[in-house]
Amino acid sequence: ISARGKAVEDSVENDYDIDSNLSLQSHLGEFAREGLRTLVLGVRILSESECSDWLDEYQEAATSIKNRDELLTAVAMSIERKLHIVGATAIED
Protein backbone atom coordinates (compact mmCIF):
# COMPACT_ATOMS: atom_id res chain seq x y z
CA ILE A 1 0.00 0.00 0.00
CA SER A 2 1.28 3.45 -0.85
CA ALA A 3 1.72 6.10 1.84
CA ARG A 4 -1.39 7.85 0.59
CA GLY A 5 -3.38 4.61 0.56
CA LYS A 6 -2.24 3.89 4.11
CA ALA A 7 -3.30 7.39 5.22
CA VAL A 8 -6.76 6.87 3.72
CA GLU A 9 -7.02 3.44 5.33
CA ASP A 10 -6.01 4.89 8.72
CA SER A 11 -8.54 7.71 8.34
CA VAL A 12 -11.36 5.27 7.56
CA GLU A 13 -10.36 3.10 10.52
CA ASN A 14 -10.27 6.14 12.81
CA ASP A 15 -13.74 7.25 11.61
CA TYR A 16 -15.04 3.73 12.29
CA ASP A 17 -13.53 3.78 15.79
CA ILE A 18 -15.14 7.16 16.53
CA ASP A 19 -18.54 5.98 15.24
CA SER A 20 -18.26 2.75 17.26
CA ASN A 21 -17.34 4.63 20.44
CA LEU A 22 -20.23 7.07 20.00
CA SER A 23 -22.62 4.18 19.45
CA LEU A 24 -21.29 2.38 22.52
CA GLN A 25 -21.60 5.52 24.63
CA SER A 26 -25.17 5.93 23.44
CA HIS A 27 -26.04 2.35 24.41
CA LEU A 28 -24.33 2.70 27.79
CA GLY A 29 -26.35 5.86 28.40
CA GLU A 30 -29.56 3.98 27.62
CA PHE A 31 -28.56 1.16 29.96
CA ALA A 32 -27.77 3.65 32.74
CA ARG A 33 -31.12 5.43 32.32
CA GLU A 34 -32.82 2.07 32.75
CA GLY A 35 -30.77 1.43 35.91
CA LEU A 36 -28.95 -1.57 34.47
CA ARG A 37 -25.53 -2.83 35.55
CA THR A 38 -23.17 -2.70 32.57
CA LEU A 39 -20.12 -4.61 31.46
CA VAL A 40 -17.88 -3.40 28.63
CA LEU A 41 -15.90 -6.13 26.87
CA GLY A 42 -12.47 -5.48 25.41
CA VAL A 43 -9.54 -7.43 24.03
CA ARG A 44 -5.85 -6.83 23.54
CA ILE A 45 -3.34 -9.10 21.87
CA LEU A 46 -0.19 -9.55 23.94
CA SER A 47 3.20 -10.83 22.87
CA GLU A 48 4.72 -13.76 24.74
CA SER A 49 7.06 -11.43 26.62
CA GLU A 50 4.28 -8.96 27.54
CA CYS A 51 2.19 -11.82 28.87
CA SER A 52 5.06 -13.36 30.79
CA ASP A 53 6.11 -10.02 32.28
CA TRP A 54 2.55 -9.22 33.35
CA LEU A 55 2.05 -12.64 34.90
CA ASP A 56 5.25 -12.16 36.91
CA GLU A 57 4.01 -8.76 38.13
CA TYR A 58 0.60 -10.23 38.96
CA GLN A 59 2.12 -13.14 40.90
CA GLU A 60 4.29 -10.76 42.90
CA ALA A 61 1.29 -8.53 43.72
CA ALA A 62 -0.98 -11.48 44.55
CA THR A 63 1.48 -12.92 47.05
CA SER A 64 2.42 -9.62 48.67
CA ILE A 65 1.73 -9.36 52.37
CA LYS A 66 1.70 -5.54 52.38
CA ASN A 67 -0.57 -3.43 50.17
CA ARG A 68 -1.88 -6.44 48.23
CA ASP A 69 -5.08 -4.71 47.10
CA GLU A 70 -3.26 -1.62 45.89
CA LEU A 71 -0.63 -3.67 44.08
CA LEU A 72 -3.26 -5.87 42.41
CA THR A 73 -5.16 -2.77 41.30
CA ALA A 74 -2.00 -1.28 39.81
CA VAL A 75 -1.19 -4.51 37.96
CA ALA A 76 -4.75 -4.72 36.62
CA MET A 77 -4.62 -1.12 35.45
CA SER A 78 -1.35 -1.76 33.65
CA ILE A 79 -2.91 -4.48 31.49
CA GLU A 80 -6.30 -2.84 30.99
CA ARG A 81 -5.15 -0.22 28.51
CA LYS A 82 -5.04 0.02 24.75
CA LEU A 83 -8.02 -2.33 24.60
CA HIS A 84 -10.14 -2.85 21.52
CA ILE A 85 -13.76 -2.59 22.66
CA VAL A 86 -15.79 -5.48 21.27
CA GLY A 87 -19.13 -4.83 22.93
CA ALA A 88 -21.15 -4.18 26.02
CA THR A 89 -23.88 -5.93 27.91
CA ALA A 90 -26.29 -4.98 30.68
CA ILE A 91 -28.33 -6.80 33.31
CA GLU A 92 -30.82 -5.92 36.00
CA ASP A 93 -29.63 -6.14 39.60
PDB file of C-alpha atoms in Angstrom:
ATOM      1  CA  ILE A   1       0.000   0.000   0.000  1.00  0.00           C
ATOM      2  CA  SER A   2       1.278   3.453  -0.849  1.00  0.00           C
ATOM      3  CA  ALA A   3       1.724   6.096   1.839  1.00  0.00           C
ATOM      4  CA  ARG A   4      -1.393   7.850   0.586  1.00  0.00           C
ATOM      5  CA  GLY A   5      -3.378   4.614   0.564  1.00  0.00           C
ATOM      6  CA  LYS A   6      -2.236   3.892   4.115  1.00  0.00           C
ATOM      7  CA  ALA A   7      -3.296   7.388   5.221  1.00  0.00           C
ATOM      8  CA  VAL A   8      -6.761   6.869   3.717  1.00  0.00           C
ATOM      9  CA  GLU A   9      -7.023   3.441   5.332  1.00  0.00           C
ATOM     10  CA  ASP A  10      -6.010   4.894   8.722  1.00  0.00           C
ATOM     11  CA  SER A  11      -8.544   7.707   8.344  1.00  0.00           C
ATOM     12  CA  VAL A  12     -11.364   5.269   7.560  1.00  0.00           C
ATOM     13  CA  GLU A  13     -10.361   3.096  10.517  1.00  0.00           C
ATOM     14  CA  ASN A  14     -10.267   6.145  12.811  1.00  0.00           C
ATOM     15  CA  ASP A  15     -13.736   7.250  11.614  1.00  0.00           C
ATOM     16  CA  TYR A  16     -15.042   3.735  12.285  1.00  0.00           C
ATOM     17  CA  ASP A  17     -13.535   3.779  15.792  1.00  0.00           C
ATOM     18  CA  ILE A  18     -15.137   7.161  16.527  1.00  0.00           C
ATOM     19  CA  ASP A  19     -18.545   5.977  15.242  1.00  0.00           C
ATOM     20  CA  SER A  20     -18.257   2.751  17.255  1.00  0.00           C
ATOM     21  CA  ASN A  21     -17.345   4.627  20.436  1.00  0.00           C
ATOM     22  CA  LEU A  22     -20.231   7.072  20.000  1.00  0.00           C
ATOM     23  CA  SER A  23     -22.618   4.177  19.454  1.00  0.00           C
ATOM     24  CA  LEU A  24     -21.287   2.382  22.521  1.00  0.00           C
ATOM     25  CA  GLN A  25     -21.602   5.520  24.635  1.00  0.00           C
ATOM     26  CA  SER A  26     -25.173   5.926  23.443  1.00  0.00           C
ATOM     27  CA  HIS A  27     -26.045   2.354  24.414  1.00  0.00           C
ATOM     28  CA  LEU A  28     -24.332   2.699  27.790  1.00  0.00           C
ATOM     29  CA  GLY A  29     -26.345   5.864  28.397  1.00  0.00           C
ATOM     30  CA  GLU A  30     -29.559   3.982  27.621  1.00  0.00           C
ATOM     31  CA  PHE A  31     -28.560   1.156  29.959  1.00  0.00           C
ATOM     32  CA  ALA A  32     -27.768   3.653  32.739  1.00  0.00           C
ATOM     33  CA  ARG A  33     -31.116   5.430  32.318  1.00  0.00           C
ATOM     34  CA  GLU A  34     -32.819   2.067  32.749  1.00  0.00           C
ATOM     35  CA  GLY A  35     -30.771   1.432  35.915  1.00  0.00           C
ATOM     36  CA  LEU A  36     -28.952  -1.573  34.475  1.00  0.00           C
ATOM     37  CA  ARG A  37     -25.532  -2.828  35.548  1.00  0.00           C
ATOM     38  CA  THR A  38     -23.172  -2.703  32.574  1.00  0.00           C
ATOM     39  CA  LEU A  39     -20.117  -4.611  31.456  1.00  0.00           C
ATOM     40  CA  VAL A  40     -17.879  -3.405  28.629  1.00  0.00           C
ATOM     41  CA  LEU A  41     -15.898  -6.135  26.873  1.00  0.00           C
ATOM     42  CA  GLY A  42     -12.469  -5.476  25.410  1.00  0.00           C
ATOM     43  CA  VAL A  43      -9.537  -7.430  24.028  1.00  0.00           C
ATOM     44  CA  ARG A  44      -5.850  -6.828  23.540  1.00  0.00           C
ATOM     45  CA  ILE A  45      -3.337  -9.103  21.869  1.00  0.00           C
ATOM     46  CA  LEU A  46      -0.188  -9.550  23.940  1.00  0.00           C
ATOM     47  CA  SER A  47       3.197 -10.831  22.868  1.00  0.00           C
ATOM     48  CA  GLU A  48       4.723 -13.765  24.740  1.00  0.00           C
ATOM     49  CA  SER A  49       7.064 -11.430  26.619  1.00  0.00           C
ATOM     50  CA  GLU A  50       4.277  -8.963  27.542  1.00  0.00           C
ATOM     51  CA  CYS A  51       2.190 -11.819  28.872  1.00  0.00           C
ATOM     52  CA  SER A  52       5.062 -13.364  30.791  1.00  0.00           C
ATOM     53  CA  ASP A  53       6.108 -10.017  32.281  1.00  0.00           C
ATOM     54  CA  TRP A  54       2.550  -9.215  33.348  1.00  0.00           C
ATOM     55  CA  LEU A  55       2.048 -12.645  34.896  1.00  0.00           C
ATOM     56  CA  ASP A  56       5.253 -12.162  36.909  1.00  0.00           C
ATOM     57  CA  GLU A  57       4.011  -8.764  38.134  1.00  0.00           C
ATOM     58  CA  TYR A  58       0.601 -10.229  38.960  1.00  0.00           C
ATOM     59  CA  GLN A  59       2.125 -13.137  40.905  1.00  0.00           C
ATOM     60  CA  GLU A  60       4.292 -10.756  42.900  1.00  0.00           C
ATOM     61  CA  ALA A  61       1.286  -8.531  43.715  1.00  0.00           C
ATOM     62  CA  ALA A  62      -0.979 -11.484  44.546  1.00  0.00           C
ATOM     63  CA  THR A  63       1.484 -12.925  47.045  1.00  0.00           C
ATOM     64  CA  SER A  64       2.421  -9.624  48.668  1.00  0.00           C
ATOM     65  CA  ILE A  65       1.732  -9.355  52.375  1.00  0.00           C
ATOM     66  CA  LYS A  66       1.697  -5.539  52.381  1.00  0.00           C
ATOM     67  CA  ASN A  67      -0.568  -3.433  50.168  1.00  0.00           C
ATOM     68  CA  ARG A  68      -1.877  -6.437  48.226  1.00  0.00           C
ATOM     69  CA  ASP A  69      -5.083  -4.710  47.102  1.00  0.00           C
ATOM     70  CA  GLU A  70      -3.259  -1.617  45.889  1.00  0.00           C
ATOM     71  CA  LEU A  71      -0.629  -3.673  44.076  1.00  0.00           C
ATOM     72  CA  LEU A  72      -3.260  -5.868  42.408  1.00  0.00           C
ATOM     73  CA  THR A  73      -5.161  -2.771  41.298  1.00  0.00           C
ATOM     74  CA  ALA A  74      -1.998  -1.275  39.806  1.00  0.00           C
ATOM     75  CA  VAL A  75      -1.191  -4.509  37.960  1.00  0.00           C
ATOM     76  CA  ALA A  76      -4.751  -4.723  36.622  1.00  0.00           C
ATOM     77  CA  MET A  77      -4.620  -1.116  35.454  1.00  0.00           C
ATOM     78  CA  SER A  78      -1.347  -1.757  33.651  1.00  0.00           C
ATOM     79  CA  ILE A  79      -2.909  -4.479  31.494  1.00  0.00           C
ATOM     80  CA  GLU A  80      -6.298  -2.841  30.991  1.00  0.00           C
ATOM     81  CA  ARG A  81      -5.153  -0.218  28.514  1.00  0.00           C
ATOM     82  CA  LYS A  82      -5.039   0.016  24.750  1.00  0.00           C
ATOM     83  CA  LEU A  83      -8.023  -2.325  24.601  1.00  0.00           C
ATOM     84  CA  HIS A  84     -10.145  -2.853  21.519  1.00  0.00           C
ATOM     85  CA  ILE A  85     -13.762  -2.591  22.665  1.00  0.00           C
ATOM     86  CA  VAL A  86     -15.793  -5.483  21.269  1.00  0.00           C
ATOM     87  CA  GLY A  87     -19.130  -4.829  22.933  1.00  0.00           C
ATOM     88  CA  ALA A  88     -21.153  -4.181  26.023  1.00  0.00           C
ATOM     89  CA  THR A  89     -23.883  -5.934  27.907  1.00  0.00           C
ATOM     90  CA  ALA A  90     -26.289  -4.983  30.679  1.00  0.00           C
ATOM     91  CA  ILE A  91     -28.334  -6.802  33.311  1.00  0.00           C
ATOM     92  CA  GLU A  92     -30.823  -5.920  36.004  1.00  0.00           C
ATOM     93  CA  ASP A  93     -29.634  -6.139  39.596  1.00  0.00           C
TER      94      ASP A  93
END
